[in-house]
mmCIF file of C-alpha atoms in Angstrom:
data_model
loop_
_atom_site.group_PDB
_atom_site.id
_atom_site.type_symbol
_atom_site.label_atom_id
_atom_site.label_comp_id
_atom_site.label_asym_id
_atom_site.label_seq_id
_atom_site.Cartn_x
_atom_site.Cartn_y
_atom_site.Cartn_z
ATOM 1 C CA MET J 135 0.000 0.000 0.000
ATOM 2 C CA PHE J 136 2.734 2.438 0.991
ATOM 3 C CA PHE J 137 4.657 1.484 -2.151
ATOM 4 C CA TYR J 138 1.760 2.552 -4.394
ATOM 5 C CA ILE J 139 1.284 5.787 -2.463
ATOM 6 C CA GLU J 140 4.996 6.568 -2.775
ATOM 7 C CA THR J 141 4.880 5.818 -6.517
ATOM 8 C CA ILE J 142 1.896 8.117 -7.026
ATOM 9 C CA ILE J 143 3.558 10.917 -5.054
ATOM 10 C CA SER J 144 6.776 10.510 -7.074
ATOM 11 C CA PHE J 145 4.831 10.613 -10.335
ATOM 12 C CA LEU J 146 2.961 13.761 -9.296
ATOM 13 C CA ALA J 147 6.260 15.325 -8.207
ATOM 14 C CA MET J 148 7.435 14.802 -11.792
ATOM 15 C CA LEU J 149 4.148 15.681 -13.551
ATOM 16 C CA VAL J 150 3.328 19.005 -11.864
ATOM 17 C CA PRO J 151 6.731 20.675 -12.534
ATOM 18 C CA LEU J 152 6.622 19.342 -16.106
ATOM 19 C CA LEU J 153 3.206 20.914 -16.758
ATOM 20 C CA LEU J 154 4.419 24.196 -15.266
ATOM 21 C CA ALA J 155 7.548 24.010 -17.411
ATOM 22 C CA VAL J 156 5.436 23.476 -20.551
ATOM 23 C CA ALA J 157 3.150 26.378 -19.616
ATOM 24 C CA PHE J 158 5.983 28.829 -19.085
ATOM 25 C CA PHE J 159 7.859 27.445 -22.091
ATOM 26 C CA THR J 160 5.070 28.929 -24.237
ATOM 27 C CA LEU J 161 5.592 32.315 -22.558
ATOM 28 C CA TYR J 162 9.363 32.037 -22.992
ATOM 29 C CA GLU J 163 8.921 31.239 -26.681
ATOM 30 C CA ARG J 164 6.559 34.159 -27.273
ATOM 31 C CA LEU J 165 8.916 36.584 -25.543
ATOM 32 C CA ILE J 166 11.952 35.437 -27.564
ATOM 33 C CA LEU J 167 10.013 35.548 -30.844
ATOM 34 C CA ALA J 168 8.804 39.027 -29.963
ATOM 35 C CA ALA J 169 12.388 40.142 -29.307
ATOM 36 C CA LEU J 170 13.570 38.619 -32.614
ATOM 37 C CA GLN J 171 10.770 40.406 -34.497
ATOM 38 C CA ARG J 172 11.226 43.686 -32.577
ATOM 39 C CA ARG J 173 7.736 43.812 -31.102
ATOM 40 C CA GLN J 174 6.138 43.474 -27.687
ATOM 41 C CA GLY J 175 5.234 40.035 -26.440
ATOM 42 C CA PRO J 176 2.713 39.155 -23.712
ATOM 43 C CA ASN J 177 2.835 41.988 -21.167
ATOM 44 C CA ILE J 178 -0.754 42.537 -19.958
ATOM 45 C CA VAL J 179 -1.770 39.564 -17.801
ATOM 46 C CA GLY J 180 0.277 39.702 -14.616
ATOM 47 C CA PHE J 181 3.705 41.181 -14.021
ATOM 48 C CA TYR J 182 5.430 41.296 -17.443
ATOM 49 C CA GLY J 183 2.845 38.811 -18.723
ATOM 50 C CA LEU J 184 3.839 36.025 -16.313
ATOM 51 C CA PHE J 185 0.231 34.894 -15.895
ATOM 52 C CA GLN J 186 -0.463 34.720 -19.638
ATOM 53 C CA PRO J 187 0.016 30.890 -19.825
ATOM 54 C CA ILE J 188 -2.418 30.455 -16.925
ATOM 55 C CA ALA J 189 -4.979 32.687 -18.655
ATOM 56 C CA ASP J 190 -4.590 30.728 -21.912
ATOM 57 C CA GLY J 191 -4.973 27.420 -20.078
ATOM 58 C CA LEU J 192 -8.125 28.584 -18.282
ATOM 59 C CA LYS J 193 -9.588 29.825 -21.548
ATOM 60 C CA LEU J 194 -9.094 26.412 -23.190
ATOM 61 C CA PHE J 195 -10.376 24.617 -20.086
ATOM 62 C CA VAL J 196 -13.714 26.475 -19.914
ATOM 63 C CA LYS J 197 -14.422 26.267 -23.642
ATOM 64 C CA GLU J 198 -16.841 23.691 -25.010
ATOM 65 C CA SER J 199 -15.249 20.595 -26.523
ATOM 66 C CA ILE J 200 -16.864 20.027 -29.923
ATOM 67 C CA VAL J 201 -16.915 16.523 -31.411
ATOM 68 C CA PRO J 202 -17.765 16.549 -35.143
ATOM 69 C CA LYS J 203 -20.954 14.630 -35.912
ATOM 70 C CA SER J 204 -19.326 12.577 -38.680
ATOM 71 C CA SER J 205 -16.218 11.667 -36.657
ATOM 72 C CA ASN J 206 -15.406 8.414 -34.880
ATOM 73 C CA GLY J 207 -16.220 9.736 -31.408
ATOM 74 C CA MET J 208 -14.261 7.232 -29.308
ATOM 75 C CA LEU J 209 -11.000 7.533 -31.228
ATOM 76 C CA PHE J 210 -11.465 11.273 -31.660
ATOM 77 C CA ILE J 211 -11.668 11.777 -27.885
ATOM 78 C CA PHE J 212 -8.895 9.373 -26.913
ATOM 79 C CA ALA J 213 -6.306 10.412 -29.543
ATOM 80 C CA PRO J 214 -5.157 13.576 -27.677
ATOM 81 C CA ILE J 215 -5.224 11.676 -24.362
ATOM 82 C CA PHE J 216 -2.933 8.965 -25.763
ATOM 83 C CA THR J 217 -0.671 11.590 -27.323
ATOM 84 C CA PHE J 218 -0.286 13.423 -24.034
ATOM 85 C CA GLY J 219 0.215 10.167 -22.121
ATOM 86 C CA LEU J 220 3.063 9.108 -24.408
ATOM 87 C CA ALA J 221 4.686 12.535 -24.024
ATOM 88 C CA ILE J 222 4.591 12.203 -20.226
ATOM 89 C CA ALA J 223 5.684 8.542 -20.087
ATOM 90 C CA GLY J 224 9.140 9.266 -21.477
ATOM 91 C CA TRP J 225 10.118 11.321 -18.433
ATOM 92 C CA VAL J 226 10.038 8.406 -15.984
ATOM 93 C CA VAL J 227 13.433 7.105 -17.203
ATOM 94 C CA LEU J 228 15.287 10.426 -17.562
ATOM 95 C CA PRO J 229 17.862 10.992 -14.792
ATOM 96 C CA LEU J 230 17.654 14.650 -13.753
ATOM 97 C CA GLY J 231 20.473 14.132 -11.271
ATOM 98 C CA ASP J 232 22.562 11.348 -9.788
ATOM 99 C CA GLY J 233 19.829 8.836 -8.903
ATOM 100 C CA ALA J 234 17.052 11.407 -9.430
ATOM 101 C CA LEU J 235 14.728 9.357 -11.643
ATOM 102 C CA LEU J 236 11.584 7.282 -11.197
ATOM 103 C CA CYS J 237 12.681 4.140 -13.061
ATOM 104 C CA ASP J 238 16.151 3.005 -14.082
ATOM 105 C CA PHE J 239 16.647 0.016 -16.387
ATOM 106 C CA ARG J 240 19.171 -1.051 -18.967
ATOM 107 C CA LEU J 241 17.189 -0.111 -22.088
ATOM 108 C CA SER J 242 16.015 3.365 -21.089
ATOM 109 C CA LEU J 243 17.197 5.006 -24.337
ATOM 110 C CA LEU J 244 15.383 2.363 -26.393
ATOM 111 C CA TYR J 245 12.271 2.945 -24.264
ATOM 112 C CA VAL J 246 12.225 6.676 -25.075
ATOM 113 C CA PHE J 247 12.521 6.103 -28.817
ATOM 114 C CA MET J 248 9.892 3.364 -28.652
ATOM 115 C CA LEU J 249 7.458 5.914 -27.177
ATOM 116 C CA SER J 250 8.446 8.355 -29.909
ATOM 117 C CA SER J 251 7.554 5.813 -32.588
ATOM 118 C CA LEU J 252 4.191 5.135 -30.940
ATOM 119 C CA GLY J 253 3.374 8.829 -31.275
ATOM 120 C CA VAL J 254 2.933 8.261 -35.022
ATOM 121 C CA HIS J 255 -0.081 6.031 -34.339
ATOM 122 C CA THR J 256 -1.844 8.649 -32.218
ATOM 123 C CA ILE J 257 -1.392 11.295 -34.920
ATOM 124 C CA ILE J 258 -2.854 8.996 -37.589
ATOM 125 C CA MET J 259 -5.650 8.165 -35.144
ATOM 126 C CA ALA J 260 -6.448 11.857 -34.690
ATOM 127 C CA GLY J 261 -6.376 12.618 -38.429
ATOM 128 C CA TRP J 262 -8.443 9.603 -39.464
ATOM 129 C CA SER J 263 -11.044 9.793 -36.681
ATOM 130 C CA SER J 264 -11.819 13.447 -37.501
ATOM 131 C CA ASN J 265 -13.329 12.333 -40.841
ATOM 132 C CA SER J 266 -11.951 15.483 -42.446
ATOM 133 C CA LYS J 267 -9.809 15.452 -45.577
ATOM 134 C CA TYR J 268 -7.616 18.254 -44.209
ATOM 135 C CA ALA J 269 -7.026 16.481 -40.896
ATOM 136 C CA PHE J 270 -6.412 13.162 -42.658
ATOM 137 C CA LEU J 271 -3.885 14.650 -45.086
ATOM 138 C CA GLY J 272 -2.170 16.435 -42.192
ATOM 139 C CA GLY J 273 -1.993 13.151 -40.267
ATOM 140 C CA LEU J 274 -0.492 11.289 -43.239
ATOM 141 C CA ARG J 275 2.016 14.061 -43.834
ATOM 142 C CA SER J 276 3.051 14.135 -40.178
ATOM 143 C CA ALA J 277 3.314 10.335 -39.984
ATOM 144 C CA ALA J 278 5.501 10.166 -43.113
ATOM 145 C CA GLN J 279 7.769 12.886 -41.755
ATOM 146 C CA MET J 280 8.116 11.336 -38.297
ATOM 147 C CA ILE J 281 8.806 7.839 -39.649
ATOM 148 C CA SER J 282 11.418 9.177 -42.114
ATOM 149 C CA TYR J 283 13.312 11.150 -39.504
ATOM 150 C CA GLU J 284 13.013 8.437 -36.843
ATOM 151 C CA ILE J 285 15.059 6.204 -39.161
ATOM 152 C CA SER J 286 17.623 8.973 -39.637
ATOM 153 C CA LEU J 287 17.633 9.639 -35.900
ATOM 154 C CA GLY J 288 18.213 5.945 -35.216
ATOM 155 C CA SER J 289 21.182 5.840 -37.580
ATOM 156 C CA VAL J 290 22.654 8.877 -35.800
ATOM 157 C CA ILE J 291 22.132 7.312 -32.366
ATOM 158 C CA LEU J 292 24.055 4.182 -33.406
ATOM 159 C CA ALA J 293 27.333 6.099 -33.328
ATOM 160 C CA VAL J 294 26.655 7.211 -29.737
ATOM 161 C CA LEU J 295 25.798 3.655 -28.712
ATOM 162 C CA VAL J 296 28.994 2.282 -30.273
ATOM 163 C CA VAL J 297 31.077 4.743 -28.253
ATOM 164 C CA ALA J 298 29.109 4.430 -24.994
ATOM 165 C CA ARG J 299 28.437 0.653 -25.332
ATOM 166 C CA THR J 300 25.206 0.927 -23.357
ATOM 167 C CA LEU J 301 21.517 1.836 -23.752
ATOM 168 C CA ASN J 302 21.174 3.142 -20.216
ATOM 169 C CA PHE J 303 21.091 6.916 -19.718
ATOM 170 C CA SER J 304 22.956 6.834 -16.400
ATOM 171 C CA SER J 305 25.733 4.715 -17.900
ATOM 172 C CA ILE J 306 25.964 7.042 -20.926
ATOM 173 C CA ILE J 307 26.441 9.984 -18.540
ATOM 174 C CA ASP J 308 29.123 8.086 -16.607
ATOM 175 C CA SER J 309 30.985 7.396 -19.868
ATOM 176 C CA GLN J 310 31.233 11.171 -20.492
ATOM 177 C CA LYS J 311 33.219 11.973 -17.338
ATOM 178 C CA THR J 312 36.395 12.487 -19.366
ATOM 179 C CA VAL J 313 34.898 14.402 -22.313
ATOM 180 C CA TRP J 314 31.379 15.212 -23.442
ATOM 181 C CA TYR J 315 30.343 13.441 -26.639
ATOM 182 C CA ALA J 316 29.437 16.778 -28.274
ATOM 183 C CA LEU J 317 33.163 17.309 -28.963
ATOM 184 C CA PRO J 318 34.403 14.014 -30.462
ATOM 185 C CA LEU J 319 30.988 13.329 -32.047
ATOM 186 C CA LEU J 320 30.346 16.869 -33.278
ATOM 187 C CA PRO J 321 28.903 15.885 -36.713
ATOM 188 C CA ILE J 322 26.605 13.373 -35.002
ATOM 189 C CA PHE J 323 25.598 16.041 -32.485
ATOM 190 C CA VAL J 324 24.581 18.473 -35.265
ATOM 191 C CA LEU J 325 22.696 15.784 -37.206
ATOM 192 C CA PHE J 326 20.873 14.686 -34.069
ATOM 193 C CA PHE J 327 19.667 18.204 -33.296
ATOM 194 C CA ILE J 328 18.415 18.784 -36.864
ATOM 195 C CA CYS J 329 16.607 15.432 -36.820
ATOM 196 C CA ALA J 330 15.085 16.413 -33.464
ATOM 197 C CA LEU J 331 13.635 19.537 -35.100
ATOM 198 C CA ALA J 332 11.962 17.392 -37.745
ATOM 199 C CA GLU J 333 10.830 14.749 -35.238
ATOM 200 C CA THR J 334 9.001 17.364 -33.160
ATOM 201 C CA ASN J 335 7.486 19.078 -36.250
ATOM 202 C CA ARG J 336 9.250 22.364 -35.583
ATOM 203 C CA HIS J 337 10.620 25.010 -37.948
ATOM 204 C CA PRO J 338 11.922 24.643 -40.558
ATOM 205 C CA PHE J 339 10.196 21.233 -40.721
ATOM 206 C CA ASP J 340 6.691 22.116 -39.489
ATOM 207 C CA LEU J 341 5.028 20.892 -42.692
ATOM 208 C CA PRO J 342 2.179 19.024 -40.894
ATOM 209 C CA GLU J 343 0.910 22.386 -39.618
ATOM 210 C CA ALA J 344 1.060 24.128 -43.003
ATOM 211 C CA GLU J 345 -1.605 26.784 -42.522
ATOM 212 C CA ALA J 346 -1.645 27.782 -46.201
ATOM 213 C CA GLU J 347 -2.788 24.418 -47.616
ATOM 214 C CA LEU J 348 -3.899 22.196 -44.688
ATOM 215 C CA VAL J 349 -5.357 24.828 -42.332
ATOM 216 C CA SER J 350 -3.723 23.357 -39.207
ATOM 217 C CA GLY J 351 -2.848 19.732 -39.909
ATOM 218 C CA TYR J 352 -4.149 16.668 -38.077
ATOM 219 C CA ASN J 353 -5.606 18.662 -35.138
ATOM 220 C CA VAL J 354 -7.725 21.041 -37.228
ATOM 221 C CA GLU J 355 -11.023 19.656 -35.865
ATOM 222 C CA TYR J 356 -9.969 19.822 -32.212
ATOM 223 C CA SER J 357 -10.895 22.565 -29.787
ATOM 224 C CA ALA J 358 -10.785 23.288 -26.058
ATOM 225 C CA MET J 359 -9.124 20.507 -24.016
ATOM 226 C CA GLY J 360 -8.457 18.246 -27.015
ATOM 227 C CA PHE J 361 -6.407 20.967 -28.670
ATOM 228 C CA ALA J 362 -4.789 21.807 -25.313
ATOM 229 C CA LEU J 363 -3.609 18.203 -24.861
ATOM 230 C CA PHE J 364 -2.026 18.163 -28.331
ATOM 231 C CA PHE J 365 -0.410 21.498 -27.521
ATOM 232 C CA LEU J 366 0.947 20.241 -24.194
ATOM 233 C CA ALA J 367 2.213 17.030 -25.805
ATOM 234 C CA GLU J 368 4.068 18.936 -28.547
ATOM 235 C CA TYR J 369 5.856 21.239 -26.140
ATOM 236 C CA SER J 370 6.520 18.414 -23.682
ATOM 237 C CA ASN J 371 8.182 16.471 -26.508
ATOM 238 C CA ILE J 372 10.383 19.481 -27.287
ATOM 239 C CA ILE J 373 11.541 19.633 -23.661
ATOM 240 C CA LEU J 374 11.992 15.839 -23.672
ATOM 241 C CA ILE J 375 14.171 15.763 -26.802
ATOM 242 C CA SER J 376 16.193 18.700 -25.431
ATOM 243 C CA ALA J 377 16.766 16.737 -22.217
ATOM 244 C CA VAL J 378 17.751 13.610 -24.194
ATOM 245 C CA THR J 379 20.225 15.687 -26.227
ATOM 246 C CA THR J 380 21.717 16.954 -22.963
ATOM 247 C CA LEU J 381 22.070 13.408 -21.636
ATOM 248 C CA LEU J 382 23.630 12.036 -24.822
ATOM 249 C CA PHE J 383 26.017 14.824 -25.754
ATOM 250 C CA LEU J 384 26.543 17.276 -22.869
ATOM 251 C CA GLY J 385 27.153 14.934 -19.962
ATOM 252 C CA GLY J 386 23.723 15.214 -18.371
ATOM 253 C CA TRP J 387 23.904 16.698 -14.891
ATOM 254 C CA ALA J 388 27.735 16.875 -14.879
ATOM 255 C CA PRO J 389 29.115 20.359 -14.073
ATOM 256 C CA PHE J 390 30.532 22.539 -16.836
ATOM 257 C CA PHE J 391 34.010 22.499 -15.280
ATOM 258 C CA ASP J 392 35.369 20.179 -12.629
ATOM 259 C CA PHE J 393 36.520 22.841 -10.188
ATOM 260 C CA MET J 394 35.038 25.352 -7.746
ATOM 261 C CA PRO J 395 32.554 27.031 -7.850
ATOM 262 C CA PHE J 396 30.991 24.984 -10.673
ATOM 263 C CA THR J 397 30.963 21.814 -8.566
ATOM 264 C CA LEU J 398 28.781 23.607 -5.990
ATOM 265 C CA ILE J 399 25.902 24.047 -8.456
ATOM 266 C CA PRO J 400 23.182 21.401 -7.850
ATOM 267 C CA GLU J 401 23.054 18.623 -10.425
ATOM 268 C CA THR J 402 19.454 19.342 -11.413
ATOM 269 C CA VAL J 403 20.329 23.005 -12.007
ATOM 270 C CA ASN J 404 23.203 21.978 -14.322
ATOM 271 C CA PHE J 405 20.816 19.713 -16.183
ATOM 272 C CA ALA J 406 18.165 22.446 -16.443
ATOM 273 C CA ILE J 407 20.657 25.019 -17.775
ATOM 274 C CA LYS J 408 21.839 22.688 -20.548
ATOM 275 C CA THR J 409 18.274 21.732 -21.446
ATOM 276 C CA MET J 410 17.265 25.409 -21.583
ATOM 277 C CA PHE J 411 20.097 25.988 -24.057
ATOM 278 C CA PHE J 412 18.561 23.530 -26.533
ATOM 279 C CA ILE J 413 15.044 24.829 -25.903
ATOM 280 C CA THR J 414 16.278 28.323 -26.759
ATOM 281 C CA LEU J 415 17.835 26.954 -29.962
ATOM 282 C CA PHE J 416 14.460 25.469 -30.921
ATOM 283 C CA ILE J 417 12.851 28.892 -30.530
ATOM 284 C CA VAL J 418 15.610 30.830 -32.324
ATOM 285 C CA VAL J 419 15.443 28.433 -35.278
ATOM 286 C CA ARG J 420 11.693 29.000 -35.465
ATOM 287 C CA GLY J 421 12.173 32.762 -35.542
ATOM 288 C CA THR J 422 14.923 32.814 -38.177
ATOM 289 C CA LEU J 423 14.536 30.002 -40.737
ATOM 290 C CA PRO J 424 11.866 29.661 -43.471
ATOM 291 C CA ARG J 425 9.832 26.507 -43.971
ATOM 292 C CA TYR J 426 11.043 23.718 -46.293
ATOM 293 C CA ARG J 427 8.994 22.381 -49.167
ATOM 294 C CA TYR J 428 7.736 18.863 -48.536
ATOM 295 C CA ASP J 429 9.824 17.273 -51.299
ATOM 296 C CA GLN J 430 12.914 19.029 -49.908
ATOM 297 C CA LEU J 431 12.046 17.734 -46.432
ATOM 298 C CA MET J 432 11.811 14.100 -47.531
ATOM 299 C CA ARG J 433 14.898 14.332 -49.755
ATOM 300 C CA LEU J 434 16.917 15.740 -46.869
ATOM 301 C CA GLY J 435 15.878 12.912 -44.571
ATOM 302 C CA TRP J 436 16.361 9.971 -46.937
ATOM 303 C CA LYS J 437 19.204 11.156 -49.185
ATOM 304 C CA VAL J 438 21.306 13.238 -46.778
ATOM 305 C CA PHE J 439 20.743 12.470 -43.101
ATOM 306 C CA LEU J 440 20.303 8.693 -43.380
ATOM 307 C CA PRO J 441 23.471 8.098 -45.508
ATOM 308 C CA PHE J 442 25.508 10.521 -43.402
ATOM 309 C CA GLY J 443 24.285 8.913 -40.164
ATOM 310 C CA LEU J 444 25.227 5.413 -41.372
ATOM 311 C CA ALA J 445 28.565 6.676 -42.710
ATOM 312 C CA PHE J 446 29.497 8.278 -39.379
ATOM 313 C CA PHE J 447 28.393 5.126 -37.551
ATOM 314 C CA LEU J 448 30.703 2.974 -39.696
ATOM 315 C CA PHE J 449 33.527 5.497 -39.313
ATOM 316 C CA TYR J 450 33.372 5.626 -35.514
ATOM 317 C CA ALA J 451 32.872 1.864 -35.245
ATOM 318 C CA SER J 452 35.922 1.233 -37.470
ATOM 319 C CA LEU J 453 37.976 3.799 -35.551
ATOM 320 C CA LEU J 454 37.154 2.213 -32.187
ATOM 321 C CA LEU J 455 37.872 -1.265 -33.567
ATOM 322 C CA ALA J 456 41.250 -0.115 -34.874
ATOM 323 C CA LEU J 457 42.143 1.587 -31.586
ATOM 324 C CA ASN J 458 41.167 -1.481 -29.562
ATOM 325 C CA SER J 459 43.191 -3.728 -31.859
ATOM 326 C CA GLY J 460 46.198 -1.399 -31.497
ATOM 327 C CA VAL J 461 45.927 -1.461 -27.708
ATOM 328 C CA GLU J 462 45.768 -5.270 -27.713
ATOM 329 C CA LEU J 463 48.869 -5.467 -29.946
ATOM 330 C CA ILE J 464 50.782 -3.140 -27.608
ATOM 331 C CA ASN J 465 49.801 -5.184 -24.575
#
């Protein structure tokens, strides 16, 4: 009994800060975009607009949820719930500090990317159940994009796994005590971040939400809490992929420099600072780069990122094999 109560409390301790982080992430994004475009952002509700996310959330909460008469009601209602659930489930295996995680097992990295692949099904579910040609086309477009860049992302991750020799996040962080992987694996690091932009449907790869031709993509028929859950899931996935990038390439919670006063900074604060760096990059890219055409998007994924990812994987694997063979010969 006490075990279940402790588990529920631990889950809520993770869920509540995550929802607050997503809410204020939207404010942070709007303020940065306003600064990039030399205009004022949210500044009315609360001190410097700090309560704007709360006002937006309340507005969506009190609105009426409309279910189209011709839609498949059950799937239409549960699609955003499943999407949000998958976005939350990935956080249970992320170590925010030394031992600060809900569940630690050997295949935690594989678990996160398994949840990412399941997100394709919920998007197709939302587009198909709406019984709208615009939503259906947006769902197909989003599914094709996510599947294409998941393959490229997997080929990029292989190089990290060859170097780290583990699928566990905590072990990957321990293997970066000497040097962060962002330095020796710099090309892989850049490819991973670009693939993460496409995987989360962000600029310049936000083709599923092409307002000019598809109105709003797979979620065009959703309103009120259904739309809010899709919105929360999208921004939660951005924070999640930023955290995964921190764990794989920037040493996770490890301090920036191994001397005072950097070692006095709490581990979770180190982790949050690095994650905020990638979140800021997501926003800056949105404010500066134009959108790709769809044929350019697919060509980039299949003809550039996938071959380059496999080539770097073979290069690093061959290099490690040669180094290990040289060490054995010396011994």
